[in-house]
Each structure stands twice: as structure tokens, then as C-alpha cells.
Tab-separated table of C-alpha atoms in Angstrom:
chain	number	residue	atom	x	y	z
A	1	MET	CA	90.846	95.258	109.385
A	2	ALA	CA	89.115	94.138	106.213
A	3	ASP	CA	86.122	96.325	107.041
A	4	SER	CA	88.406	99.323	107.580
A	5	ILE	CA	90.037	98.803	104.198
A	6	ARG	CA	86.621	98.519	102.536
A	7	LEU	CA	85.603	101.852	104.093
A	8	THR	CA	88.781	103.442	102.744
A	9	ILE	CA	88.030	102.091	99.272
A	10	ALA	CA	84.500	103.481	99.507
A	11	SER	CA	85.854	106.868	100.606
A	12	LEU	CA	88.292	107.092	97.715
A	13	ASN	CA	85.729	105.938	95.183
A	14	ALA	CA	83.142	108.394	96.494
A	15	TYR	CA	85.324	111.509	96.551
A	16	ALA	CA	88.788	111.055	95.085
A	17	GLN	CA	87.538	109.968	91.672
A	18	ARG	CA	86.151	113.483	91.162
A	19	TYR	CA	89.699	114.853	90.826
A	20	ASP	CA	92.292	114.532	88.075
A	21	TYR	CA	95.169	115.442	90.390
A	22	TRP	CA	96.013	113.958	93.791
A	23	CYS	CA	98.656	114.894	96.336
A	24	ILE	CA	99.395	112.551	99.239
A	25	ALA	CA	100.655	114.482	102.278
A	26	TRP	CA	103.228	112.237	103.937
A	27	SER	CA	105.258	112.940	107.072
A	28	GLY	CA	106.947	109.558	107.403
A	29	GLY	CA	104.989	108.789	110.593
A	30	LYS	CA	102.715	105.852	111.245
A	31	ASP	CA	99.402	107.261	110.004
A	32	SER	CA	100.541	108.977	106.823
A	33	THR	CA	102.723	105.975	105.906
A	34	THR	CA	99.717	103.716	106.360
A	35	LEU	CA	97.715	105.999	104.079
A	36	LEU	CA	100.463	106.196	101.453
A	37	THR	CA	101.232	102.494	101.172
A	38	LEU	CA	97.566	101.517	101.389
A	39	VAL	CA	96.613	103.873	98.541
A	40	MET	CA	99.528	102.599	96.439
A	41	TRP	CA	98.371	99.010	96.954
A	42	LEU	CA	94.743	99.840	96.218
A	43	ILE	CA	95.804	101.434	92.924
A	44	SER	CA	98.155	98.619	91.892
A	45	SER	CA	95.553	95.959	92.756
A	46	GLY	CA	92.858	97.732	90.748
A	47	LYS	CA	90.595	98.355	93.719
A	48	ILE	CA	90.633	102.088	93.000
A	49	GLN	CA	91.566	104.002	89.877
A	50	ARG	CA	94.742	106.033	89.672
A	51	PRO	CA	94.003	109.762	89.171
A	52	PRO	CA	93.717	110.449	85.424
A	53	LYS	CA	96.328	113.207	85.233
A	54	ARG	CA	98.863	113.160	88.071
A	55	LEU	CA	99.671	111.611	91.446
A	56	ILE	CA	102.248	113.384	93.627
A	57	VAL	CA	103.625	112.333	97.004
A	58	LEU	CA	104.732	115.292	99.121
A	59	TYR	CA	107.159	114.211	101.840
A	60	ALA	CA	107.475	116.683	104.723
A	61	ASP	CA	111.118	116.487	105.795
A	62	THR	CA	111.308	118.327	109.130
A	63	ARG	CA	114.951	117.232	109.610
A	64	LEU	CA	113.928	116.139	113.100
A	65	GLU	CA	112.416	112.733	112.387
A	66	LEU	CA	113.441	109.810	114.547
A	67	PRO	CA	116.336	108.083	112.722
A	68	PRO	CA	114.500	104.784	111.999
A	69	LEU	CA	111.578	106.772	110.559
A	70	ALA	CA	113.848	108.956	108.435
A	71	LEU	CA	115.790	105.973	107.077
A	72	THR	CA	112.585	104.070	106.321
A	73	ALA	CA	111.175	107.131	104.551
A	74	MET	CA	114.230	107.237	102.275
A	75	ASP	CA	113.726	103.546	101.434
A	76	ILE	CA	110.066	104.113	100.635
A	77	ILE	CA	110.899	107.157	98.490
A	78	ALA	CA	113.340	105.043	96.479
A	79	ASP	CA	110.671	102.349	96.031
A	80	LEU	CA	108.065	104.896	94.969
A	81	ARG	CA	110.354	106.394	92.350
A	82	GLU	CA	111.267	102.951	91.040
A	83	ARG	CA	107.528	102.351	90.598
A	84	GLY	CA	107.147	105.576	88.634
A	85	VAL	CA	105.519	107.633	91.389
A	86	GLU	CA	106.445	111.309	91.575
A	87	VAL	CA	107.853	112.307	94.981
A	88	GLN	CA	108.684	115.835	96.085
A	89	ILE	CA	110.625	116.423	99.302
A	90	VAL	CA	109.255	119.445	101.142
A	91	ARG	CA	111.400	121.358	103.656
A	92	SER	CA	111.230	124.690	105.405
A	93	GLU	CA	113.434	127.403	103.989
A	94	MET	CA	116.809	127.732	105.717
A	95	ASP	CA	115.920	130.509	108.163
A	96	ARG	CA	112.765	128.692	109.298
A	97	ARG	CA	114.306	125.325	110.129
A	98	PHE	CA	114.217	124.258	113.763
A	99	PHE	CA	117.748	124.975	114.956
A	100	THR	CA	118.304	127.878	112.560
A	101	TYR	CA	115.160	129.578	113.819
A	102	MET	CA	115.949	128.899	117.471
A	103	PHE	CA	119.692	129.607	117.595
A	104	GLY	CA	119.971	132.038	114.686
A	105	ARG	CA	116.919	134.145	115.437
A	106	GLY	CA	116.693	133.433	119.147
A	107	VAL	CA	113.103	132.186	119.239
A	108	PRO	CA	112.578	130.195	122.473
A	109	THR	CA	112.088	126.445	122.535
A	110	PRO	CA	108.537	125.391	121.549
A	111	GLY	CA	106.180	124.576	124.399
A	112	ALA	CA	102.559	123.745	125.094
A	113	HIS	CA	101.572	127.436	124.838
A	114	PHE	CA	104.019	128.393	122.100
A	115	ARG	CA	104.045	125.524	119.609
A	116	TRP	CA	105.629	127.143	116.593
A	117	CYS	CA	107.408	124.030	115.341
A	118	THR	CA	104.533	122.060	113.765
A	119	GLY	CA	103.280	124.939	111.664
A	120	MET	CA	106.710	126.137	110.589
A	121	LEU	CA	108.338	122.772	109.866
A	122	LYS	CA	105.423	120.787	108.501
A	123	ILE	CA	102.125	122.568	107.854
A	124	GLU	CA	103.297	125.773	106.163
A	125	PRO	CA	105.877	124.104	103.863
A	126	MET	CA	103.218	121.569	102.832
A	127	LYS	CA	100.700	124.317	102.080
A	128	GLN	CA	103.298	126.124	99.994
A	129	ALA	CA	104.107	122.923	98.098
A	130	VAL	CA	100.418	122.309	97.360
A	131	ARG	CA	100.081	125.909	96.201
A	132	ARG	CA	103.064	125.477	93.833
A	133	VAL	CA	101.525	122.341	92.322
A	134	TYR	CA	98.221	124.162	91.872
A	135	GLU	CA	99.909	127.104	90.150
A	136	GLN	CA	101.768	124.696	87.878
A	137	ILE	CA	98.764	122.645	86.770
A	138	GLY	CA	96.078	125.338	86.951
A	139	HIS	CA	93.461	122.990	88.434
A	140	LYS	CA	92.208	122.305	91.938
A	141	LEU	CA	93.646	119.103	93.344
A	142	LEU	CA	92.785	116.689	96.124
A	143	VAL	CA	95.101	116.315	99.106
A	144	LEU	CA	94.935	112.966	100.904
A	145	THR	CA	95.919	113.050	104.573
A	146	GLY	CA	96.420	110.423	107.276
A	147	VAL	CA	94.263	112.166	109.889
A	148	ARG	CA	92.478	109.678	112.188
A	149	VAL	CA	89.870	109.928	114.912
A	150	GLY	CA	91.337	108.941	118.260
A	151	GLU	CA	94.858	110.253	117.779
A	152	SER	CA	94.218	113.231	120.055
A	153	ALA	CA	91.252	114.803	121.793
A	154	ALA	CA	92.076	118.220	120.350
A	155	ARG	CA	92.146	116.846	116.809
A	156	ASP	CA	88.906	114.972	117.373
A	157	ASP	CA	87.276	118.258	118.389
A	158	ARG	CA	88.530	119.896	115.197
A	159	ILE	CA	87.105	117.025	113.168
A	160	LYS	CA	83.714	117.505	114.841
A	161	ILE	CA	83.816	121.205	114.000
A	162	GLY	CA	84.988	120.476	110.470
A	163	CYS	CA	82.153	118.043	109.927
A	164	SER	CA	79.671	120.821	110.602
A	165	ARG	CA	81.196	123.257	108.106
A	166	ASP	CA	79.695	123.935	104.715
A	167	GLY	CA	81.033	121.462	102.183
A	168	ALA	CA	82.302	118.949	104.757
A	169	GLU	CA	81.034	115.386	104.719
A	170	CYS	CA	81.639	112.472	107.078
A	171	GLY	CA	80.883	108.779	107.020
A	172	GLN	CA	83.083	107.732	104.118
A	173	GLY	CA	86.284	109.441	105.210
A	174	TRP	CA	86.443	113.103	106.168
A	175	PHE	CA	85.987	115.238	103.064
A	176	GLN	CA	86.432	118.999	103.149
A	177	GLU	CA	85.569	121.015	100.084
A	178	GLU	CA	87.167	124.453	100.111
A	179	LEU	CA	86.273	127.607	98.202
A	180	ALA	CA	86.829	127.552	94.454
A	181	SER	CA	89.731	129.972	94.878
A	182	GLU	CA	91.617	127.571	97.134
A	183	PRO	CA	94.210	125.245	95.551
A	184	ALA	CA	92.928	121.984	97.018
A	185	ASP	CA	90.191	120.077	98.782
A	186	THR	CA	91.081	117.518	101.459
A	187	LEU	CA	90.144	113.909	102.111
A	188	ALA	CA	91.156	111.755	105.101
A	189	PRO	CA	90.314	108.222	103.896
A	190	ILE	CA	91.683	106.358	106.940
A	191	ILE	CA	89.962	108.573	109.513
A	192	HIS	CA	88.133	105.505	110.861
A	193	PHE	CA	91.276	103.377	111.348
A	194	ARG	CA	91.968	102.375	114.943
A	195	VAL	CA	95.593	102.422	116.040
A	196	CYS	CA	95.635	98.611	116.088
A	197	HIS	CA	94.748	98.685	112.376
A	198	VAL	CA	97.674	101.014	111.743
A	199	TRP	CA	100.093	98.624	113.472
A	200	GLU	CA	98.546	95.637	111.697
A	201	TRP	CA	98.979	97.266	108.312
A	202	LEU	CA	102.523	98.498	108.877
A	203	LYS	CA	103.829	95.396	110.616
A	204	HIS	CA	102.055	92.522	108.885
A	205	TRP	CA	100.186	93.533	105.725
A	206	ALA	CA	102.233	96.150	103.852
A	207	PRO	CA	105.538	94.189	104.020
A	208	GLN	CA	103.961	91.246	102.186
A	209	ALA	CA	104.513	91.047	98.438
A	210	ALA	CA	100.761	90.698	97.943
A	211	TYR	CA	100.251	94.157	99.480
A	212	GLY	CA	103.156	96.006	97.936
A	213	ASP	CA	106.303	94.716	99.665
A	214	TRP	CA	106.843	97.966	101.561
A	215	ASN	CA	109.530	98.445	104.205
A	216	THR	CA	107.117	99.656	106.891
A	217	ALA	CA	107.752	97.275	109.796
A	218	PRO	CA	110.569	99.476	111.212
A	219	ILE	CA	108.023	102.272	111.689
A	220	ALA	CA	105.800	100.082	113.868
A	221	ASP	CA	108.841	98.841	115.766
A	222	ALA	CA	110.036	102.413	116.398
A	223	TYR	CA	106.790	103.254	118.168
A	224	GLY	CA	106.648	100.009	120.116
A	225	GLY	CA	104.568	97.992	117.649
A	226	ASP	CA	101.448	96.220	118.877
A	227	GLU	CA	102.188	97.213	122.475
A	228	ALA	CA	102.286	100.960	121.751
A	229	GLU	CA	99.448	103.008	123.157
A	230	GLU	CA	97.686	105.657	121.087
A	231	LEU	CA	98.765	108.603	123.231
A	232	ASN	CA	102.336	107.327	123.561
A	233	CYS	CA	103.111	107.360	119.872
A	234	ARG	CA	101.907	110.681	118.535
A	235	THR	CA	105.277	112.255	117.890
A	236	GLY	CA	107.807	111.165	115.304
A	237	CYS	CA	110.276	113.926	116.152
A	238	ILE	CA	113.514	113.549	118.066
A	239	CYS	CA	112.921	114.720	121.657
A	240	CYS	CA	109.734	116.651	120.905
A	241	PRO	CA	109.909	119.666	123.256
A	242	VAL	CA	106.104	119.734	123.497
A	243	ALA	CA	105.593	116.078	124.474
A	244	GLY	CA	105.790	115.148	128.137
A	245	GLN	CA	108.096	112.180	127.582
A	246	ASP	CA	110.235	110.780	124.769
A	247	LYS	CA	108.569	107.373	124.724
A	248	ALA	CA	109.188	106.683	121.046
A	249	LEU	CA	112.888	107.571	121.355
A	250	GLU	CA	113.197	105.533	124.553
A	251	THR	CA	111.646	102.557	122.754
A	252	ILE	CA	114.160	102.894	119.919
A	253	ILE	CA	117.163	103.200	122.248
A	254	ALA	CA	116.041	100.084	124.147
A	255	ASN	CA	116.794	98.172	120.948
A	256	PRO	CA	120.504	97.219	121.117
A	257	SER	CA	121.039	98.096	117.450
A	258	TRP	CA	119.932	101.691	118.137
A	259	SER	CA	121.367	102.126	121.640
A	260	TYR	CA	124.184	104.337	120.305
A	261	LEU	CA	121.531	107.075	119.852
A	262	ARG	CA	121.267	107.515	123.643
A	263	PRO	CA	122.938	110.989	123.591
A	264	LEU	CA	119.778	112.260	121.849
A	265	LEU	CA	118.079	112.101	125.236
A	266	GLU	CA	120.286	115.042	126.229
A	267	LEU	CA	118.266	117.324	123.959
A	268	ARG	CA	115.284	117.501	126.329
A	269	PRO	CA	117.322	118.837	129.287
A	270	LEU	CA	118.877	121.345	126.892
A	271	TYR	CA	115.459	122.570	125.711
A	272	GLU	CA	114.262	122.858	129.301
A	273	GLU	CA	117.368	124.789	130.311
A	274	LEU	CA	116.929	127.241	127.442
A	275	ARG	CA	113.490	128.176	128.813
A	276	LEU	CA	115.080	129.593	131.975
A	277	ALA	CA	115.079	133.350	132.507
A	278	ARG	CA	118.865	133.612	132.695
A	279	HIS	CA	119.153	132.559	129.054
A	280	ARG	CA	116.583	135.052	127.742
A	281	LYS	CA	115.699	138.682	127.331
A	282	ARG	CA	112.689	140.242	129.036
A	283	LYS	CA	110.429	143.088	127.966
A	284	PRO	CA	110.645	146.145	130.208
A	285	ALA	CA	107.447	147.359	131.828
A	286	GLY	CA	105.133	149.552	129.817
A	287	GLU	CA	104.717	147.378	126.701
A	288	LEU	CA	101.641	148.468	124.743
A	289	ASN	CA	99.497	146.621	122.202
A	290	ALA	CA	98.425	147.903	118.781
A	291	GLN	CA	95.554	149.827	120.392
A	292	GLY	CA	97.929	151.650	122.726
A	293	GLN	CA	96.808	149.705	125.800
A	294	PRO	CA	99.173	147.943	128.227
A	295	VAL	CA	99.580	144.260	127.357
A	296	LYS	CA	98.428	141.811	130.011
A	297	ASN	CA	101.685	139.885	130.201
A	298	GLN	CA	103.962	142.731	131.249
A	299	CYS	CA	107.676	141.997	131.656
A	300	ARG	CA	107.319	138.781	129.640
A	301	LYS	CA	110.306	136.585	128.888
A	302	GLY	CA	111.487	136.708	125.309
A	303	PRO	CA	114.207	135.471	122.961
A	304	LEU	CA	117.431	133.653	123.721
A	305	ILE	CA	120.457	135.810	124.416
A	306	MET	CA	123.483	135.340	122.160
A	307	LYS	CA	125.500	133.434	124.746
A	308	ALA	CA	122.662	130.936	125.211
A	309	ARG	CA	122.297	130.452	121.449
A	310	LEU	CA	125.985	129.623	121.071
A	311	MET	CA	125.840	127.300	124.071
A	312	GLY	CA	122.831	125.465	122.664
A	313	LEU	CA	124.407	125.185	119.220
A	314	ALA	CA	127.623	123.776	120.678
A	315	ARG	CA	125.739	121.150	122.659
A	316	VAL	CA	123.686	120.027	119.638
A	317	ILE	CA	126.853	119.708	117.563
A	318	ASP	CA	128.517	117.750	120.391
A	319	ILE	CA	125.569	115.322	120.634
A	320	GLN	CA	125.666	114.748	116.879
A	321	THR	CA	129.447	114.305	116.832
A	322	ARG	CA	129.452	111.724	119.623
A	323	ILE	CA	126.664	109.716	118.006
A	324	ASN	CA	128.244	109.735	114.561
A	325	THR	CA	131.686	108.826	115.900
A	326	THR	CA	130.169	105.741	117.532
A	327	ALA	CA	128.031	104.971	114.462
A	328	GLN	CA	131.044	104.975	112.174
A	329	ARG	CA	132.991	102.775	114.595
A	330	ILE	CA	130.260	100.106	114.834
A	331	GLY	CA	128.988	100.377	111.269
A	332	ARG	CA	125.575	101.899	111.984
A	333	PRO	CA	123.737	104.791	110.261
A	334	THR	CA	124.838	108.304	111.164
A	335	ILE	CA	122.414	111.115	111.981
A	336	ASP	CA	122.015	114.602	110.530
A	337	LEU	CA	120.552	116.775	113.275
A	338	ILE	CA	122.230	119.889	111.946
A	339	ASN	CA	124.365	120.320	108.834
A	340	SER	CA	127.223	122.618	107.899
A	341	GLU	CA	124.991	124.998	105.935
A	342	GLU	CA	122.658	125.440	108.897
A	343	ILE	CA	125.572	125.983	111.282
A	344	ALA	CA	127.050	128.616	108.979
A	345	ARG	CA	123.690	130.359	108.653
A	346	ILE	CA	123.222	130.431	112.434
A	347	HIS	CA	126.582	132.141	112.843
A	348	GLU	CA	125.650	134.631	110.109
A	349	LEU	CA	122.384	135.506	111.864
A	350	ILE	CA	124.111	135.890	115.219
A	351	ALA	CA	126.805	138.097	113.665
A	352	ALA	CA	124.029	140.239	112.143
A	353	ASN	CA	122.475	140.693	115.627
A	354	THR	CA	119.220	139.031	114.548
A	355	TRP	CA	116.229	139.039	116.915
A	356	PRO	CA	112.570	138.013	116.578
A	357	ASP	CA	109.982	140.564	115.477
A	358	LYS	CA	109.322	143.330	118.028
A	359	TRP	CA	112.599	142.646	119.832
A	360	SER	CA	115.766	144.711	119.372
A	361	GLY	CA	118.203	142.982	121.698
A	362	ASP	CA	118.428	146.091	123.865
A	363	GLU	CA	115.884	144.725	126.330
A	364	PRO	CA	116.994	143.730	129.855
A	365	PHE	CA	118.321	140.291	130.610
A	366	GLY	CA	115.640	137.968	131.962
A	367	GLU	CA	117.601	137.056	135.102
A	368	ARG	CA	117.605	140.626	136.439
A	369	PRO	CA	115.353	141.170	139.477
A	370	MET	CA	111.788	141.902	138.445
A	371	GLU	CA	111.762	145.028	140.605
A	372	GLU	CA	114.501	146.495	138.405
A	373	ILE	CA	112.866	145.574	135.112
A	374	CYS	CA	109.296	146.350	136.125
A	375	SER	CA	110.224	149.678	137.673
A	376	LEU	CA	107.564	152.102	138.866
A	377	PRO	CA	105.126	153.320	137.696
A	378	PHE	CA	104.520	150.058	135.827
A	379	PHE	CA	105.635	147.520	138.442
A	380	GLU	CA	102.309	147.362	140.269
A	381	ASP	CA	100.415	146.752	137.013
A	382	CYS	CA	102.995	144.161	135.953
A	383	VAL	CA	102.550	142.047	139.073
A	384	SER	CA	98.771	142.371	139.175
A	385	THR	CA	98.017	141.699	135.502
A	386	SER	CA	100.612	139.098	134.514
A	387	PRO	CA	99.185	135.548	134.512
A	388	LYS	CA	102.593	134.209	135.531
A	389	SER	CA	103.787	136.682	138.142
A	390	PRO	CA	107.115	135.785	139.766
């Protein structure tokens, strides 16, 4: 652990000191919270120098964080502001929030081959926030991230590729220097941390007064603490539709003080149901690409029909209502899966007959027999070229 911290100090001293402006990208999850609180302690203890001009913490509020993580993030934000640290809360615009996008626009539930949620809820809003800071200050800044080797094989592959790019350096963190026209360069100073170091920091070091007195132990507990496995604790979202199992949520609900959140487990069956053909539109045969050639995935399933959107919205509201009724009765924190503004906007989008790009709503219903939808002369091509023929 001590060696890992020394490597982080070396990384920050080697690269971060070149910049007058820093932004810390923080999601409220285990890795970025480790980065944030560690950097704050290193600055306060004099082990690294604070950036000369400005330090900004950008908190990515997806509105889908596990309740203990969201509550802990609010506590940490309050502590940061009390200590004079600038914090900006970054959210997607209304029409690009999870439930607004899904039920208002009809975009299907995210999946392994259609993972729109991470980019829309976290990555793009953070990029826009960094761009706004850059335009305000007029200087390139450094973004610190909590990326680590070992969190996922896919990310490790990207790190290997990134290390071979021009301007990228490894060894002391993962430093990526972008073109001069870009708003920021990036440094991952805890890239070498093992997951056991993350738990050790969050559970035992950061809560001590000597290391900042941060309220981080609930984050480790939410993931299962020292017993959590690396691959079991990658998501901090409520019922991630891409993950195979809700292990973090199940761990939280196993705690008696959080057991009233059990109705959240009903979200996964809802997401799975909304993927079914009977809840969706389907492209008729003969769809062409931009070059005028038939697309490979003829007769593909598409957006949610209006009835399915209203059904899904009603079930999300019901889950939230039941949880909050119990929370108020037993004196526990309520949740905010979906708020009144988002509900109103969803109804507005439905009333306006809103559909995703390249869909009009006039397409056939997905539950109709394929022979009807993929009518000749396109049916034969549809069955032979589609990778997921019925």
C-alpha cells in the first residue's frame, strides 16, 4: 500500500505539476473516490503541490447510482466545499437522462451490444464539462481519472493501445498528451492500484483523521468490502442492464438497514421484458444503408412502442413509491430514481410522438410474424443475411 501511494506521488509530481489547472473526474464509485480523497490528502499533507491556478472536482451524477454511493457522494461534496474545493455536479441534459431517453424517446434498454448508457450519462457530460472549463479559462488543463489496470480486460487492452500512442507514457501513472487544440490532457495516477489497495484506502486509511477524515467506508461496504472480487464490483449503477448480475445491489440489500431497497431488484426483469419483440417496433424488409445497399440486419427490432413506454414508466414509479413509503415509515433515506420533471418530460415526448432517429413510428409491430414483415421479395435476403434470424 505504501509503495502504491509513493508511485502515485511520483506520477503526480512528474506530470501534474506541469499544469496550472486540474480537474478530477469523479463518478462516486470506488476507484474515482480513492483517487479524489487520496489527491486531497496528498495536497493537504504537502506531499504534492496544489495546482497554482485552479482545482475543480467534476462529479458525474448519472441519477442511477446505488443509494449508499449517492448519499456518500453528497457527504463528500459537502466536505470538499467546506474545505474550499470547487465542485461542479455534471448531469446529462433532460432528454438524454436514462429514463427520459428510454421512455420518452423509446430507445431500447442498453445491452452488451448496444451500451448507450455509459457514454450518454457519464462520458459525454464529463467531456462537455471539461470543454466548458477550458473555454472559461483559455488554457489546457489536466484531467485526473481513477482508471486502473485489472478492472476489466477490455479496459486493459485500451490501456495497452493507449500506451503505444504518440504522447502517451506509462510507468508513473498513465499519461496521455492530446493535440494542442484539445481542452485537456489526461493522467491516471492510481493505474497501478490493486483492488485490495482500493478497499484498504476506502475502508481503513481515508476515514482516519490523519488521512483526511473522509466518509468513504460506506463505499467499500456497498461493494462487499475486502471480500469483494474485482469483476463483481465494476458497476455502481442500480440494476445495471449490461451487467450479468446485480451483485453490488444484492450485497447492499443483504444489510438489514438497506433491505427496504429490495424492490429495486424488480428493475432487471423490467429491462429484460422491454427487450422482447412484442414491446418494440421492427423495420420492414428492404432497409438500405447510406450507400443504397441492403443492410445486413434486415427486419431488425427497434424502439419501444408507446404502450410499453407507459408500462415501463408506471412500474418504475411504483418501485420508487413503495421504497419511499417504507423509507419514510422506518426513518431511512428515500431514493430519487425518477423525478417529477423527468416524468412530465416523458409524457411530453410521448404526446409529441417522439421516436429515435431513422424511425417514424409507422413501422410494423415487432411481434408480427416475420413472414408478414419480411414480405417477398426481401424475405429470403432477410433470413439469409440477418445474424439473428428468428
